PDB file of C-alpha atoms in Angstrom:
ATOM      1  CA  MET A  10     -12.227 -13.737  11.231  1.00  0.00           C
ATOM      2  CA  ALA A  11      -8.457 -14.150  11.522  1.00  0.00           C
ATOM      3  CA  GLY A  12      -6.933 -17.255  10.048  1.00  0.00           C
ATOM      4  CA  ASN A  13      -3.767 -19.054   9.111  1.00  0.00           C
ATOM      5  CA  GLY A  14      -1.586 -16.442   7.457  1.00  0.00           C
ATOM      6  CA  ASN A  15       1.090 -19.004   6.635  1.00  0.00           C
ATOM      7  CA  LYS A  16      -1.237 -20.762   4.180  1.00  0.00           C
ATOM      8  CA  LYS A  17      -2.170 -17.455   2.549  1.00  0.00           C
ATOM      9  CA  LEU A  18       1.499 -16.576   2.265  1.00  0.00           C
ATOM     10  CA  GLU A  19       2.280 -19.956   0.710  1.00  0.00           C
ATOM     11  CA  ARG A  20      -0.490 -19.549  -1.874  1.00  0.00           C
ATOM     12  CA  TYR A  21       0.535 -16.004  -2.719  1.00  0.00           C
ATOM     13  CA  LEU A  22       4.242 -16.756  -3.098  1.00  0.00           C
ATOM     14  CA  ALA A  23       3.429 -19.752  -5.306  1.00  0.00           C
ATOM     15  CA  SER A  24       1.223 -17.694  -7.622  1.00  0.00           C
ATOM     16  CA  GLU A  25       3.009 -14.340  -7.786  1.00  0.00           C
ATOM     17  CA  PRO A  26       6.624 -13.691  -8.838  1.00  0.00           C
ATOM     18  CA  GLY A  27       6.811 -10.639  -6.580  1.00  0.00           C
ATOM     19  CA  PRO A  28       8.535  -7.322  -7.183  1.00  0.00           C
ATOM     20  CA  ASN A  29      11.985  -7.088  -8.701  1.00  0.00           C
ATOM     21  CA  VAL A  30      14.810  -7.011  -6.179  1.00  0.00           C
ATOM     22  CA  GLU A  31      18.331  -5.778  -6.866  1.00  0.00           C
ATOM     23  CA  GLU A  32      20.842  -8.591  -7.194  1.00  0.00           C
ATOM     24  CA  ASP A  33      23.091  -7.193  -4.453  1.00  0.00           C
ATOM     25  CA  ALA A  34      20.247  -6.560  -1.991  1.00  0.00           C
ATOM     26  CA  LEU A  35      20.668  -7.784   1.564  1.00  0.00           C
ATOM     27  CA  LEU A  36      18.690 -10.908   2.414  1.00  0.00           C
ATOM     28  CA  SER A  37      16.785  -8.988   5.092  1.00  0.00           C
ATOM     29  CA  ASP A  38      15.737  -6.456   2.430  1.00  0.00           C
ATOM     30  CA  VAL A  39      14.670  -9.251   0.083  1.00  0.00           C
ATOM     31  CA  ALA A  40      12.570 -10.797   2.862  1.00  0.00           C
ATOM     32  CA  TYR A  41      11.062  -7.416   3.732  1.00  0.00           C
ATOM     33  CA  ILE A  42      10.121  -6.609   0.115  1.00  0.00           C
ATOM     34  CA  ARG A  43       8.573 -10.031  -0.493  1.00  0.00           C
ATOM     35  CA  LEU A  44       6.656 -10.022   2.782  1.00  0.00           C
ATOM     36  CA  LEU A  45       5.371  -6.478   2.299  1.00  0.00           C
ATOM     37  CA  ASP A  46       4.215  -7.341  -1.212  1.00  0.00           C
ATOM     38  CA  ALA A  47       2.366 -10.419   0.066  1.00  0.00           C
ATOM     39  CA  LEU A  48       0.767  -8.533   2.953  1.00  0.00           C
ATOM     40  CA  ARG A  49      -0.401  -5.817   0.590  1.00  0.00           C
ATOM     41  CA  HIS A  50      -1.958  -8.084  -2.025  1.00  0.00           C
ATOM     42  CA  GLY A  51      -2.330 -11.585  -0.588  1.00  0.00           C
ATOM     43  CA  GLY A  52      -5.785 -11.298   0.946  1.00  0.00           C
ATOM     44  CA  PHE A  53      -4.581 -11.204   4.549  1.00  0.00           C
ATOM     45  CA  LYS A  54      -6.888 -10.134   7.348  1.00  0.00           C
ATOM     46  CA  PRO A  55      -6.018  -8.392  10.616  1.00  0.00           C
ATOM     47  CA  GLY A  56      -4.985 -10.979  13.184  1.00  0.00           C
ATOM     48  CA  ASP A  57      -3.917 -13.659  10.676  1.00  0.00           C
ATOM     49  CA  SER A  58      -1.180 -15.682  12.338  1.00  0.00           C
ATOM     50  CA  LEU A  59       2.302 -16.052  10.866  1.00  0.00           C
ATOM     51  CA  SER A  60       5.408 -17.986  11.779  1.00  0.00           C
ATOM     52  CA  THR A  61       8.993 -16.843  11.349  1.00  0.00           C
ATOM     53  CA  ASN A  62      10.061 -20.436  10.741  1.00  0.00           C
ATOM     54  CA  ARG A  63       7.446 -20.939   8.025  1.00  0.00           C
ATOM     55  CA  ILE A  64       8.222 -17.587   6.404  1.00  0.00           C
ATOM     56  CA  SER A  65      11.883 -18.594   6.337  1.00  0.00           C
ATOM     57  CA  GLN A  66      11.025 -21.904   4.652  1.00  0.00           C
ATOM     58  CA  LEU A  67       8.731 -20.321   2.064  1.00  0.00           C
ATOM     59  CA  LEU A  68      11.191 -17.588   1.126  1.00  0.00           C
ATOM     60  CA  GLY A  69      14.233 -19.841   1.221  1.00  0.00           C
ATOM     61  CA  ILE A  70      15.955 -17.333   3.492  1.00  0.00           C
ATOM     62  CA  SER A  71      17.436 -18.106   6.907  1.00  0.00           C
ATOM     63  CA  ARG A  72      15.667 -17.045  10.091  1.00  0.00           C
ATOM     64  CA  THR A  73      17.984 -14.192  11.066  1.00  0.00           C
ATOM     65  CA  PRO A  74      17.306 -11.943   8.028  1.00  0.00           C
ATOM     66  CA  VAL A  75      13.628 -12.928   8.142  1.00  0.00           C
ATOM     67  CA  SER A  76      13.490 -11.856  11.802  1.00  0.00           C
ATOM     68  CA  HIS A  77      15.041  -8.507  10.848  1.00  0.00           C
ATOM     69  CA  ALA A  78      12.370  -8.075   8.157  1.00  0.00           C
ATOM     70  CA  VAL A  79       9.579  -8.969  10.596  1.00  0.00           C
ATOM     71  CA  ARG A  80      10.825  -6.435  13.158  1.00  0.00           C
ATOM     72  CA  ARG A  81      10.980  -3.778  10.439  1.00  0.00           C
ATOM     73  CA  LEU A  82       7.375  -4.508   9.454  1.00  0.00           C
ATOM     74  CA  ALA A  83       6.366  -4.415  13.112  1.00  0.00           C
ATOM     75  CA  GLN A  84       7.961  -0.986  13.542  1.00  0.00           C
ATOM     76  CA  GLN A  85       5.860   0.203  10.609  1.00  0.00           C
ATOM     77  CA  GLY A  86       2.653  -1.107  12.167  1.00  0.00           C
ATOM     78  CA  ILE A  87       2.079  -3.790   9.521  1.00  0.00           C
ATOM     79  CA  ILE A  88       2.888  -6.861  11.626  1.00  0.00           C
ATOM     80  CA  GLN A  89       2.301  -7.305  15.334  1.00  0.00           C
ATOM     81  CA  ILE A  90       4.730  -9.195  17.559  1.00  0.00           C
ATOM     82  CA  ASP A  91       2.663 -10.738  20.316  1.00  0.00           C
ATOM     83  CA  PRO A  92       3.712 -11.889  23.796  1.00  0.00           C
ATOM     84  CA  GLY A  93       5.736 -15.075  23.445  1.00  0.00           C
ATOM     85  CA  HIS A  94       7.148 -13.765  20.147  1.00  0.00           C
ATOM     86  CA  SER A  95       4.287 -15.080  18.005  1.00  0.00           C
ATOM     87  CA  ILE A  96       3.499 -12.798  15.080  1.00  0.00           C
ATOM     88  CA  SER A  97       0.321 -11.796  13.305  1.00  0.00           C
ATOM     89  CA  VAL A  98      -0.965  -9.289  10.805  1.00  0.00           C
ATOM     90  CA  ALA A  99      -1.550  -6.028  12.648  1.00  0.00           C
ATOM     91  CA  ALA A 100      -5.124  -5.144  13.546  1.00  0.00           C
ATOM     92  CA  PRO A 101      -5.157  -1.354  13.922  1.00  0.00           C
ATOM     93  CA  SER A 102      -7.944   0.137  15.962  1.00  0.00           C
ATOM     94  CA  PHE A 103     -10.390   2.542  14.359  1.00  0.00           C
ATOM     95  CA  GLN A 104      -8.580   5.487  15.924  1.00  0.00           C
ATOM     96  CA  GLU A 105      -5.188   4.258  14.718  1.00  0.00           C
ATOM     97  CA  ALA A 106      -6.521   3.867  11.179  1.00  0.00           C
ATOM     98  CA  LEU A 107      -8.150   7.295  11.319  1.00  0.00           C
ATOM     99  CA  ASP A 108      -4.953   8.881  12.640  1.00  0.00           C
ATOM    100  CA  SER A 109      -2.987   7.319   9.767  1.00  0.00           C
ATOM    101  CA  VAL A 110      -5.408   8.731   7.192  1.00  0.00           C
ATOM    102  CA  ASP A 111      -5.233  12.149   8.844  1.00  0.00           C
ATOM    103  CA  VAL A 112      -1.442  12.101   8.545  1.00  0.00           C
ATOM    104  CA  ARG A 113      -1.794  11.108   4.895  1.00  0.00           C
ATOM    105  CA  MET A 114      -4.037  14.124   4.384  1.00  0.00           C
ATOM    106  CA  LEU A 115      -1.218  16.337   5.614  1.00  0.00           C
ATOM    107  CA  LEU A 116       1.439  14.675   3.441  1.00  0.00           C
ATOM    108  CA  GLU A 117       0.047  13.361   0.173  1.00  0.00           C
ATOM    109  CA  PRO A 118      -1.329  16.636  -1.263  1.00  0.00           C
ATOM    110  CA  THR A 119       2.123  18.177  -0.812  1.00  0.00           C
ATOM    111  CA  GLN A 120       3.744  15.167  -2.463  1.00  0.00           C
ATOM    112  CA  ALA A 121       1.419  15.479  -5.467  1.00  0.00           C
ATOM    113  CA  ALA A 122       2.239  19.183  -5.789  1.00  0.00           C
ATOM    114  CA  LEU A 123       5.972  18.484  -5.647  1.00  0.00           C
ATOM    115  CA  VAL A 124       5.775  15.799  -8.324  1.00  0.00           C
ATOM    116  CA  ALA A 125       3.699  17.975 -10.690  1.00  0.00           C
ATOM    117  CA  GLY A 126       5.636  18.743 -13.849  1.00  0.00           C
ATOM    118  CA  LYS A 127       8.560  16.530 -12.845  1.00  0.00           C
ATOM    119  CA  LEU A 128       7.595  13.202 -14.414  1.00  0.00           C
ATOM    120  CA  PRO A 129       9.737  12.263 -17.432  1.00  0.00           C
ATOM    121  CA  LEU A 130       7.861  10.984 -20.479  1.00  0.00           C
ATOM    122  CA  GLU A 131       8.591   7.351 -19.653  1.00  0.00           C
ATOM    123  CA  ALA A 132       7.139   7.757 -16.159  1.00  0.00           C
ATOM    124  CA  GLN A 133       4.099   9.562 -17.560  1.00  0.00           C
ATOM    125  CA  ALA A 134       3.425   6.660 -19.902  1.00  0.00           C
ATOM    126  CA  LYS A 135       3.857   4.149 -17.069  1.00  0.00           C
ATOM    127  CA  LEU A 136       1.481   6.139 -14.868  1.00  0.00           C
ATOM    128  CA  LEU A 137      -1.211   6.209 -17.561  1.00  0.00           C
ATOM    129  CA  ASN A 138      -0.769   2.488 -18.285  1.00  0.00           C
ATOM    130  CA  THR A 139      -1.069   1.792 -14.563  1.00  0.00           C
ATOM    131  CA  LEU A 140      -4.314   3.765 -14.447  1.00  0.00           C
ATOM    132  CA  ASP A 141      -5.661   1.667 -17.321  1.00  0.00           C
ATOM    133  CA  ALA A 142      -4.813  -1.458 -15.295  1.00  0.00           C
ATOM    134  CA  MET A 143      -6.586   0.037 -12.264  1.00  0.00           C
ATOM    135  CA  ASP A 144      -9.648   0.824 -14.396  1.00  0.00           C
ATOM    136  CA  GLN A 145      -9.837  -2.717 -15.728  1.00  0.00           C
ATOM    137  CA  ALA A 146      -9.351  -4.267 -12.288  1.00  0.00           C
ATOM    138  CA  ALA A 147     -12.005  -1.978 -10.769  1.00  0.00           C
ATOM    139  CA  GLN A 148     -14.550  -2.850 -13.467  1.00  0.00           C
ATOM    140  CA  GLU A 149     -13.832  -6.571 -12.996  1.00  0.00           C
ATOM    141  CA  ASP A 150     -13.816  -6.183  -9.201  1.00  0.00           C
ATOM    142  CA  ASP A 151     -10.404  -7.827  -9.069  1.00  0.00           C
ATOM    143  CA  ARG A 152      -9.193  -6.502  -5.723  1.00  0.00           C
ATOM    144  CA  GLY A 153      -5.750  -8.091  -5.921  1.00  0.00           C
ATOM    145  CA  ALA A 154      -4.978  -6.691  -9.376  1.00  0.00           C
ATOM    146  CA  TRP A 155      -6.276  -3.269  -8.361  1.00  0.00           C
ATOM    147  CA  SER A 156      -4.134  -3.259  -5.225  1.00  0.00           C
ATOM    148  CA  ARG A 157      -0.999  -4.167  -7.190  1.00  0.00           C
ATOM    149  CA  ALA A 158      -1.652  -1.436  -9.773  1.00  0.00           C
ATOM    150  CA  ASP A 159      -2.396   1.086  -7.013  1.00  0.00           C
ATOM    151  CA  THR A 160       0.958   0.250  -5.424  1.00  0.00           C
ATOM    152  CA  VAL A 161       2.743   0.902  -8.737  1.00  0.00           C
ATOM    153  CA  TYR A 162       0.899   4.228  -9.080  1.00  0.00           C
ATOM    154  CA  HIS A 163       2.092   5.454  -5.698  1.00  0.00           C
ATOM    155  CA  GLU A 164       5.603   4.085  -6.214  1.00  0.00           C
ATOM    156  CA  ILE A 165       5.878   6.284  -9.317  1.00  0.00           C
ATOM    157  CA  LEU A 166       5.035   9.331  -7.199  1.00  0.00           C
ATOM    158  CA  PHE A 167       7.491   8.115  -4.547  1.00  0.00           C
ATOM    159  CA  THR A 168      10.304   7.734  -7.071  1.00  0.00           C
ATOM    160  CA  HIS A 169       9.892  11.164  -8.638  1.00  0.00           C
ATOM    161  CA  CYS A 170       9.116  13.261  -5.569  1.00  0.00           C
ATOM    162  CA  PRO A 171      12.123  15.516  -4.887  1.00  0.00           C
ATOM    163  CA  ASN A 172      11.599  15.214  -1.111  1.00  0.00           C
ATOM    164  CA  ARG A 173      12.531  11.627  -0.253  1.00  0.00           C
ATOM    165  CA  TYR A 174      11.757  12.011   3.466  1.00  0.00           C
ATOM    166  CA  LEU A 175       8.223  13.119   2.644  1.00  0.00           C
ATOM    167  CA  SER A 176       7.700  10.182   0.289  1.00  0.00           C
ATOM    168  CA  GLU A 177       9.005   7.699   2.845  1.00  0.00           C
ATOM    169  CA  LEU A 178       6.493   8.996   5.384  1.00  0.00           C
ATOM    170  CA  VAL A 179       3.689   8.776   2.822  1.00  0.00           C
ATOM    171  CA  MET A 180       4.473   5.119   2.092  1.00  0.00           C
ATOM    172  CA  GLN A 181       4.796   4.319   5.786  1.00  0.00           C
ATOM    173  CA  PHE A 182       1.336   5.645   6.631  1.00  0.00           C
ATOM    174  CA  ARG A 183      -0.230   4.156   3.489  1.00  0.00           C
ATOM    175  CA  ASN A 184       1.078   0.767   4.571  1.00  0.00           C
ATOM    176  CA  ARG A 185      -0.579   1.118   7.981  1.00  0.00           C
ATOM    177  CA  VAL A 186      -4.026   1.047   6.374  1.00  0.00           C
ATOM    178  CA  LEU A 187      -3.170  -0.960   3.259  1.00  0.00           C
ATOM    179  CA  ARG A 188      -6.035  -3.477   3.655  1.00  0.00           C
ATOM    180  CA  THR A 189      -8.909  -1.029   4.278  1.00  0.00           C
ATOM    181  CA  VAL A 190      -9.362  -0.103   0.597  1.00  0.00           C
ATOM    182  CA  THR A 191      -9.731  -3.499  -1.049  1.00  0.00           C
ATOM    183  CA  ASP A 192     -11.235  -5.764   1.605  1.00  0.00           C
ATOM    184  CA  GLN A 193     -14.765  -7.151   1.631  1.00  0.00           C
ATOM    185  CA  TYR A 194     -16.154  -4.118   3.470  1.00  0.00           C
ATOM    186  CA  THR A 195     -15.369  -1.779   0.574  1.00  0.00           C
ATOM    187  CA  SER A 196     -17.811  -1.549  -2.335  1.00  0.00           C
ATOM    188  CA  GLN A 197     -16.803  -1.987  -5.942  1.00  0.00           C
ATOM    189  CA  GLN A 198     -18.252   1.445  -6.706  1.00  0.00           C
ATOM    190  CA  TYR A 199     -15.924   3.045  -4.171  1.00  0.00           C
ATOM    191  CA  ILE A 200     -12.931   1.467  -5.943  1.00  0.00           C
ATOM    192  CA  ILE A 201     -14.239   2.634  -9.341  1.00  0.00           C
ATOM    193  CA  ASP A 202     -14.709   6.171  -8.020  1.00  0.00           C
ATOM    194  CA  GLY A 203     -11.307   6.099  -6.339  1.00  0.00           C
ATOM    195  CA  THR A 204      -9.677   5.080  -9.615  1.00  0.00           C
ATOM    196  CA  ALA A 205     -11.258   8.082 -11.344  1.00  0.00           C
ATOM    197  CA  GLU A 206      -9.845  10.303  -8.580  1.00  0.00           C
ATOM    198  CA  HIS A 207      -6.392   8.796  -9.117  1.00  0.00           C
ATOM    199  CA  ARG A 208      -6.655   9.627 -12.832  1.00  0.00           C
ATOM    200  CA  GLN A 209      -7.597  13.247 -12.132  1.00  0.00           C
ATOM    201  CA  VAL A 210      -4.578  13.631  -9.858  1.00  0.00           C
ATOM    202  CA  ALA A 211      -2.310  12.032 -12.462  1.00  0.00           C
ATOM    203  CA  GLU A 212      -3.570  14.318 -15.206  1.00  0.00           C
ATOM    204  CA  ALA A 213      -2.875  17.390 -13.060  1.00  0.00           C
ATOM    205  CA  ILE A 214       0.620  16.087 -12.284  1.00  0.00           C
ATOM    206  CA  ILE A 215       1.376  15.445 -15.954  1.00  0.00           C
ATOM    207  CA  ASP A 216       0.017  18.898 -16.869  1.00  0.00           C
ATOM    208  CA  GLY A 217       2.365  20.420 -14.291  1.00  0.00           C
ATOM    209  CA  ASP A 218      -0.510  22.011 -12.365  1.00  0.00           C
ATOM    210  CA  ALA A 219       0.763  21.721  -8.792  1.00  0.00           C
ATOM    211  CA  GLN A 220      -2.143  23.603  -7.248  1.00  0.00           C
ATOM    212  CA  ARG A 221      -4.762  21.395  -8.915  1.00  0.00           C
ATOM    213  CA  ALA A 222      -2.820  18.207  -8.135  1.00  0.00           C
ATOM    214  CA  GLU A 223      -2.633  19.212  -4.469  1.00  0.00           C
ATOM    215  CA  ALA A 224      -6.347  20.044  -4.269  1.00  0.00           C
ATOM    216  CA  LEU A 225      -7.424  16.840  -6.030  1.00  0.00           C
ATOM    217  CA  MET A 226      -5.223  14.667  -3.837  1.00  0.00           C
ATOM    218  CA  ARG A 227      -6.619  16.349  -0.731  1.00  0.00           C
ATOM    219  CA  GLN A 228     -10.167  15.645  -1.922  1.00  0.00           C
ATOM    220  CA  HIS A 229      -9.226  12.025  -2.596  1.00  0.00           C
ATOM    221  CA  ILE A 230      -7.846  11.512   0.917  1.00  0.00           C
ATOM    222  CA  GLN A 231     -10.944  13.190   2.354  1.00  0.00           C
ATOM    223  CA  ASN A 232     -13.019  10.574   0.528  1.00  0.00           C
ATOM    224  CA  VAL A 233     -10.758   7.834   1.920  1.00  0.00           C
ATOM    225  CA  ARG A 234     -11.473   9.231   5.384  1.00  0.00           C
ATOM    226  CA  LYS A 235     -15.233   9.301   4.772  1.00  0.00           C
ATOM    227  CA  ASN A 236     -15.129   5.687   3.610  1.00  0.00           C
ATOM    228  CA  LEU A 237     -13.232   4.701   6.762  1.00  0.00           C
ATOM    229  CA  LEU A 238     -15.838   6.419   8.948  1.00  0.00           C
ATOM    230  CA  ARG A 239     -18.638   4.558   7.144  1.00  0.00           C
ATOM    231  CA  ARG A 240     -16.885   1.220   7.741  1.00  0.00           C
ATOM    232  CA  PHE A 241     -16.822   1.661  11.493  1.00  0.00           C
ATOM    233  CA  ARG A 242     -20.341   2.996  11.979  1.00  0.00           C
TER     234      ARG A 242
END
């Protein structure tokens, strides 16, 4: 059931420092980054109501840049602007969610292949540490911690993929279904298994085996698709 997203946002912002933002970033970018982080990891449900005024108060940012951030999130299918200009967390239909996963299946295996062999040692170490954090969160069934670590994992691939346009599309379509992996309808075992799949992909990338990384990522997205089909049956 949808609820008061403003209260969830307030709790999340009070408990989490949020991602680092460059000092010279535009206020609209700061608002976008903080809102996206909260929507990813703050336990929001489709249809949760939000208020531009309240978001502005909680972030300490004026309404104009917050409105720009909200429109940007709406364009990406993460927030929905309703008639009368009220806003809520987007509630994608089954077909919309399935379409997003199908696009991911076209994009993410190629991204994994392109990144293979291109991670510097520091990024390799960060990727492995992130996987350890995902493992621990999965075993403890800590959905928020797992989601945050999963975001870091994919941001590493984003940063080191030589095709920036491809990576931007990957992140866009991941964001469209960002709540379907860690919500109450997903089993702990699925998250544990998914973490193991992430590790296999990472190992292939670090080994520089583009073909194996591509095949393993494709299998992972196929499993994401199967899980989505089970949810809606």
